[in-house]
Amino acid sequence: MQRKRFTACGLNSGRMTFKIPELLLPAGLLDKMRAAYDFGADAVYAGQPRYSLRARNNEFRLEQIQTGIQEAHARGRKFFVTSNLLPHNDKVRTYLRGIEPVIGRR
């Protein structure tokens, strides 16, 4: 599905310009992620396994997140990994080691 893109909201030479909103949906499982894209989602988000707000009910594992990211990019879509935490200084390294397999070393 081809979408028209406009410039960001604001005034441009005295004219109002608009950006088409993107549809962002949760992806609790790879099947739900695929369905979201099939029905027009521009992007999905999934909670990081240990640091999800609903960690006990989170179906995504690191390997599935990597698969989801690859599939999203193959479709030209976005995949956001969410983390719901406020880490203490002594926990930041543990957190970064846990997410490194997903985001890669920078």
mmCIF file with all atom_site columns, C-alpha atoms in Angstrom:
data_model
loop_
_atom_site.group_PDB
_atom_site.id
_atom_site.type_symbol
_atom_site.label_atom_id
_atom_site.label_alt_id
_atom_site.label_comp_id
_atom_site.label_asym_id
_atom_site.label_entity_id
_atom_site.label_seq_id
_atom_site.pdbx_PDB_ins_code
_atom_site.Cartn_x
_atom_site.Cartn_y
_atom_site.Cartn_z
_atom_site.occupancy
_atom_site.B_iso_or_equiv
_atom_site.pdbx_formal_charge
_atom_site.auth_seq_id
_atom_site.auth_comp_id
_atom_site.auth_asym_id
_atom_site.auth_atom_id
_atom_site.pdbx_PDB_model_num
ATOM 1   C CA . MET A 1 1   ? 0.000  0.000   0.000  1.00 0.00 ? 1   MET A CA 1
ATOM 2   C CA . GLN A 1 2   ? 1.578  3.272   -1.165 1.00 0.00 ? 2   GLN A CA 1
ATOM 3   C CA . ARG A 1 3   ? 1.214  6.206   1.241  1.00 0.00 ? 3   ARG A CA 1
ATOM 4   C CA . LYS A 1 4   ? 1.711  9.869   0.480  1.00 0.00 ? 4   LYS A CA 1
ATOM 5   C CA . ARG A 1 5   ? 4.162  11.687  2.722  1.00 0.00 ? 5   ARG A CA 1
ATOM 6   C CA . PHE A 1 6   ? 4.025  15.350  3.629  1.00 0.00 ? 6   PHE A CA 1
ATOM 7   C CA . THR A 1 7   ? 6.449  17.566  5.502  1.00 0.00 ? 7   THR A CA 1
ATOM 8   C CA . ALA A 1 8   ? 6.262  17.855  9.296  1.00 0.00 ? 8   ALA A CA 1
ATOM 9   C CA . CYS A 1 9   ? 3.519  19.949  10.880 1.00 0.00 ? 9   CYS A CA 1
ATOM 10  C CA . GLY A 1 10  ? 4.263  23.620  11.023 1.00 0.00 ? 10  GLY A CA 1
ATOM 11  C CA . LEU A 1 11  ? 4.286  26.762  8.965  1.00 0.00 ? 11  LEU A CA 1
ATOM 12  C CA . ASN A 1 12  ? 6.261  26.632  5.757  1.00 0.00 ? 12  ASN A CA 1
ATOM 13  C CA . SER A 1 13  ? 6.332  29.900  3.792  1.00 0.00 ? 13  SER A CA 1
ATOM 14  C CA . GLY A 1 14  ? 3.035  30.934  5.369  1.00 0.00 ? 14  GLY A CA 1
ATOM 15  C CA . ARG A 1 15  ? 1.306  27.631  4.529  1.00 0.00 ? 15  ARG A CA 1
ATOM 16  C CA . MET A 1 16  ? 0.318  24.934  7.007  1.00 0.00 ? 16  MET A CA 1
ATOM 17  C CA . THR A 1 17  ? 1.854  21.564  6.159  1.00 0.00 ? 17  THR A CA 1
ATOM 18  C CA . PHE A 1 18  ? 0.822  18.211  7.588  1.00 0.00 ? 18  PHE A CA 1
ATOM 19  C CA . LYS A 1 19  ? 2.359  14.836  8.213  1.00 0.00 ? 19  LYS A CA 1
ATOM 20  C CA . ILE A 1 20  ? 0.167  11.755  7.904  1.00 0.00 ? 20  ILE A CA 1
ATOM 21  C CA . PRO A 1 21  ? -0.054 10.020  11.299 1.00 0.00 ? 21  PRO A CA 1
ATOM 22  C CA . GLU A 1 22  ? 1.433  6.554   11.619 1.00 0.00 ? 22  GLU A CA 1
ATOM 23  C CA . LEU A 1 23  ? -0.499 3.624   13.021 1.00 0.00 ? 23  LEU A CA 1
ATOM 24  C CA . LEU A 1 24  ? 1.419  2.042   15.948 1.00 0.00 ? 24  LEU A CA 1
ATOM 25  C CA . LEU A 1 25  ? 0.078  -1.213  17.402 1.00 0.00 ? 25  LEU A CA 1
ATOM 26  C CA . PRO A 1 26  ? 1.245  -3.586  20.150 1.00 0.00 ? 26  PRO A CA 1
ATOM 27  C CA . ALA A 1 27  ? 2.759  -6.906  19.115 1.00 0.00 ? 27  ALA A CA 1
ATOM 28  C CA . GLY A 1 28  ? 2.332  -9.489  21.829 1.00 0.00 ? 28  GLY A CA 1
ATOM 29  C CA . LEU A 1 29  ? 3.389  -12.351 19.561 1.00 0.00 ? 29  LEU A CA 1
ATOM 30  C CA . LEU A 1 30  ? 4.969  -12.688 16.131 1.00 0.00 ? 30  LEU A CA 1
ATOM 31  C CA . ASP A 1 31  ? 1.587  -13.744 14.707 1.00 0.00 ? 31  ASP A CA 1
ATOM 32  C CA . LYS A 1 32  ? -0.052 -10.611 16.122 1.00 0.00 ? 32  LYS A CA 1
ATOM 33  C CA . MET A 1 33  ? 2.784  -8.505  14.722 1.00 0.00 ? 33  MET A CA 1
ATOM 34  C CA . ARG A 1 34  ? 2.249  -9.981  11.261 1.00 0.00 ? 34  ARG A CA 1
ATOM 35  C CA . ALA A 1 35  ? -1.502 -9.402  11.500 1.00 0.00 ? 35  ALA A CA 1
ATOM 36  C CA . ALA A 1 36  ? -0.930 -5.780  12.537 1.00 0.00 ? 36  ALA A CA 1
ATOM 37  C CA . TYR A 1 37  ? 1.232  -5.190  9.456  1.00 0.00 ? 37  TYR A CA 1
ATOM 38  C CA . ASP A 1 38  ? -1.231 -7.055  7.220  1.00 0.00 ? 38  ASP A CA 1
ATOM 39  C CA . PHE A 1 39  ? -4.014 -4.720  8.398  1.00 0.00 ? 39  PHE A CA 1
ATOM 40  C CA . GLY A 1 40  ? -2.037 -1.532  7.785  1.00 0.00 ? 40  GLY A CA 1
ATOM 41  C CA . ALA A 1 41  ? 0.135  -0.841  10.833 1.00 0.00 ? 41  ALA A CA 1
ATOM 42  C CA . ASP A 1 42  ? 3.154  1.330   10.074 1.00 0.00 ? 42  ASP A CA 1
ATOM 43  C CA . ALA A 1 43  ? 4.933  0.144   13.214 1.00 0.00 ? 43  ALA A CA 1
ATOM 44  C CA . VAL A 1 44  ? 4.569  -2.193  16.183 1.00 0.00 ? 44  VAL A CA 1
ATOM 45  C CA . TYR A 1 45  ? 6.091  -2.275  19.639 1.00 0.00 ? 45  TYR A CA 1
ATOM 46  C CA . ALA A 1 46  ? 7.027  -5.128  21.934 1.00 0.00 ? 46  ALA A CA 1
ATOM 47  C CA . GLY A 1 47  ? 8.270  -5.153  25.502 1.00 0.00 ? 47  GLY A CA 1
ATOM 48  C CA . GLN A 1 48  ? 11.802 -6.262  26.236 1.00 0.00 ? 48  GLN A CA 1
ATOM 49  C CA . PRO A 1 49  ? 11.504 -9.645  28.033 1.00 0.00 ? 49  PRO A CA 1
ATOM 50  C CA . ARG A 1 50  ? 12.888 -8.789  31.491 1.00 0.00 ? 50  ARG A CA 1
ATOM 51  C CA . TYR A 1 51  ? 11.964 -5.125  31.447 1.00 0.00 ? 51  TYR A CA 1
ATOM 52  C CA . SER A 1 52  ? 8.427  -5.162  30.126 1.00 0.00 ? 52  SER A CA 1
ATOM 53  C CA . LEU A 1 53  ? 5.642  -3.642  32.167 1.00 0.00 ? 53  LEU A CA 1
ATOM 54  C CA . ARG A 1 54  ? 3.931  -7.032  31.961 1.00 0.00 ? 54  ARG A CA 1
ATOM 55  C CA . ALA A 1 55  ? 7.068  -9.174  32.150 1.00 0.00 ? 55  ALA A CA 1
ATOM 56  C CA . ARG A 1 56  ? 5.190  -12.213 33.442 1.00 0.00 ? 56  ARG A CA 1
ATOM 57  C CA . ASN A 1 57  ? 2.825  -12.166 30.461 1.00 0.00 ? 57  ASN A CA 1
ATOM 58  C CA . ASN A 1 58  ? 5.348  -11.122 27.832 1.00 0.00 ? 58  ASN A CA 1
ATOM 59  C CA . GLU A 1 59  ? 5.498  -13.741 25.087 1.00 0.00 ? 59  GLU A CA 1
ATOM 60  C CA . PHE A 1 60  ? 8.430  -12.156 23.244 1.00 0.00 ? 60  PHE A CA 1
ATOM 61  C CA . ARG A 1 61  ? 11.911 -13.543 23.761 1.00 0.00 ? 61  ARG A CA 1
ATOM 62  C CA . LEU A 1 62  ? 15.136 -12.033 22.410 1.00 0.00 ? 62  LEU A CA 1
ATOM 63  C CA . GLU A 1 63  ? 15.213 -14.396 19.414 1.00 0.00 ? 63  GLU A CA 1
ATOM 64  C CA . GLN A 1 64  ? 11.618 -13.498 18.529 1.00 0.00 ? 64  GLN A CA 1
ATOM 65  C CA . ILE A 1 65  ? 12.352 -9.792  18.817 1.00 0.00 ? 65  ILE A CA 1
ATOM 66  C CA . GLN A 1 66  ? 15.266 -10.193 16.395 1.00 0.00 ? 66  GLN A CA 1
ATOM 67  C CA . THR A 1 67  ? 12.978 -12.087 13.989 1.00 0.00 ? 67  THR A CA 1
ATOM 68  C CA . GLY A 1 68  ? 10.332 -9.373  14.375 1.00 0.00 ? 68  GLY A CA 1
ATOM 69  C CA . ILE A 1 69  ? 12.827 -6.618  13.600 1.00 0.00 ? 69  ILE A CA 1
ATOM 70  C CA . GLN A 1 70  ? 14.063 -8.448  10.499 1.00 0.00 ? 70  GLN A CA 1
ATOM 71  C CA . GLU A 1 71  ? 10.518 -9.065  9.244  1.00 0.00 ? 71  GLU A CA 1
ATOM 72  C CA . ALA A 1 72  ? 9.521  -5.447  9.910  1.00 0.00 ? 72  ALA A CA 1
ATOM 73  C CA . HIS A 1 73  ? 12.487 -4.115  7.959  1.00 0.00 ? 73  HIS A CA 1
ATOM 74  C CA . ALA A 1 74  ? 11.795 -6.553  5.114  1.00 0.00 ? 74  ALA A CA 1
ATOM 75  C CA . ARG A 1 75  ? 8.280  -5.044  4.897  1.00 0.00 ? 75  ARG A CA 1
ATOM 76  C CA . GLY A 1 76  ? 9.634  -1.488  5.127  1.00 0.00 ? 76  GLY A CA 1
ATOM 77  C CA . ARG A 1 77  ? 7.966  -1.029  8.523  1.00 0.00 ? 77  ARG A CA 1
ATOM 78  C CA . LYS A 1 78  ? 9.182  -0.144  12.019 1.00 0.00 ? 78  LYS A CA 1
ATOM 79  C CA . PHE A 1 79  ? 9.586  -2.287  15.148 1.00 0.00 ? 79  PHE A CA 1
ATOM 80  C CA . PHE A 1 80  ? 10.026 -0.580  18.510 1.00 0.00 ? 80  PHE A CA 1
ATOM 81  C CA . VAL A 1 81  ? 11.399 -2.384  21.558 1.00 0.00 ? 81  VAL A CA 1
ATOM 82  C CA . THR A 1 82  ? 10.055 -0.892  24.774 1.00 0.00 ? 82  THR A CA 1
ATOM 83  C CA . SER A 1 83  ? 11.590 -0.972  28.220 1.00 0.00 ? 83  SER A CA 1
ATOM 84  C CA . ASN A 1 84  ? 9.599  0.067   31.264 1.00 0.00 ? 84  ASN A CA 1
ATOM 85  C CA . LEU A 1 85  ? 12.114 0.746   33.971 1.00 0.00 ? 85  LEU A CA 1
ATOM 86  C CA . LEU A 1 86  ? 14.025 3.334   35.904 1.00 0.00 ? 86  LEU A CA 1
ATOM 87  C CA . PRO A 1 87  ? 17.377 1.616   36.414 1.00 0.00 ? 87  PRO A CA 1
ATOM 88  C CA . HIS A 1 88  ? 19.526 2.382   39.393 1.00 0.00 ? 88  HIS A CA 1
ATOM 89  C CA . ASN A 1 89  ? 23.166 3.156   38.623 1.00 0.00 ? 89  ASN A CA 1
ATOM 90  C CA . ASP A 1 90  ? 24.311 -0.301  39.723 1.00 0.00 ? 90  ASP A CA 1
ATOM 91  C CA . LYS A 1 91  ? 21.791 -1.988  37.377 1.00 0.00 ? 91  LYS A CA 1
ATOM 92  C CA . VAL A 1 92  ? 22.540 -0.073  34.157 1.00 0.00 ? 92  VAL A CA 1
ATOM 93  C CA . ARG A 1 93  ? 25.317 -2.447  33.029 1.00 0.00 ? 93  ARG A CA 1
ATOM 94  C CA . THR A 1 94  ? 23.085 -5.485  33.604 1.00 0.00 ? 94  THR A CA 1
ATOM 95  C CA . TYR A 1 95  ? 20.315 -3.817  31.611 1.00 0.00 ? 95  TYR A CA 1
ATOM 96  C CA . LEU A 1 96  ? 22.637 -2.951  28.712 1.00 0.00 ? 96  LEU A CA 1
ATOM 97  C CA . ARG A 1 97  ? 24.051 -6.493  28.608 1.00 0.00 ? 97  ARG A CA 1
ATOM 98  C CA . GLY A 1 98  ? 20.498 -7.826  28.446 1.00 0.00 ? 98  GLY A CA 1
ATOM 99  C CA . ILE A 1 99  ? 19.460 -5.646  25.514 1.00 0.00 ? 99  ILE A CA 1
ATOM 100 C CA . GLU A 1 100 ? 22.746 -5.863  23.584 1.00 0.00 ? 100 GLU A CA 1
ATOM 101 C CA . PRO A 1 101 ? 21.714 -9.004  21.638 1.00 0.00 ? 101 PRO A CA 1
ATOM 102 C CA . VAL A 1 102 ? 18.680 -7.075  20.344 1.00 0.00 ? 102 VAL A CA 1
ATOM 103 C CA . ILE A 1 103 ? 20.223 -3.749  19.434 1.00 0.00 ? 103 ILE A CA 1
ATOM 104 C CA . GLY A 1 104 ? 23.789 -4.879  18.767 1.00 0.00 ? 104 GLY A CA 1
ATOM 105 C CA . ARG A 1 105 ? 26.965 -3.264  19.954 1.00 0.00 ? 105 ARG A CA 1
ATOM 106 C CA . ARG A 1 106 ? 27.336 0.384   18.947 1.00 0.00 ? 106 ARG A CA 1
#
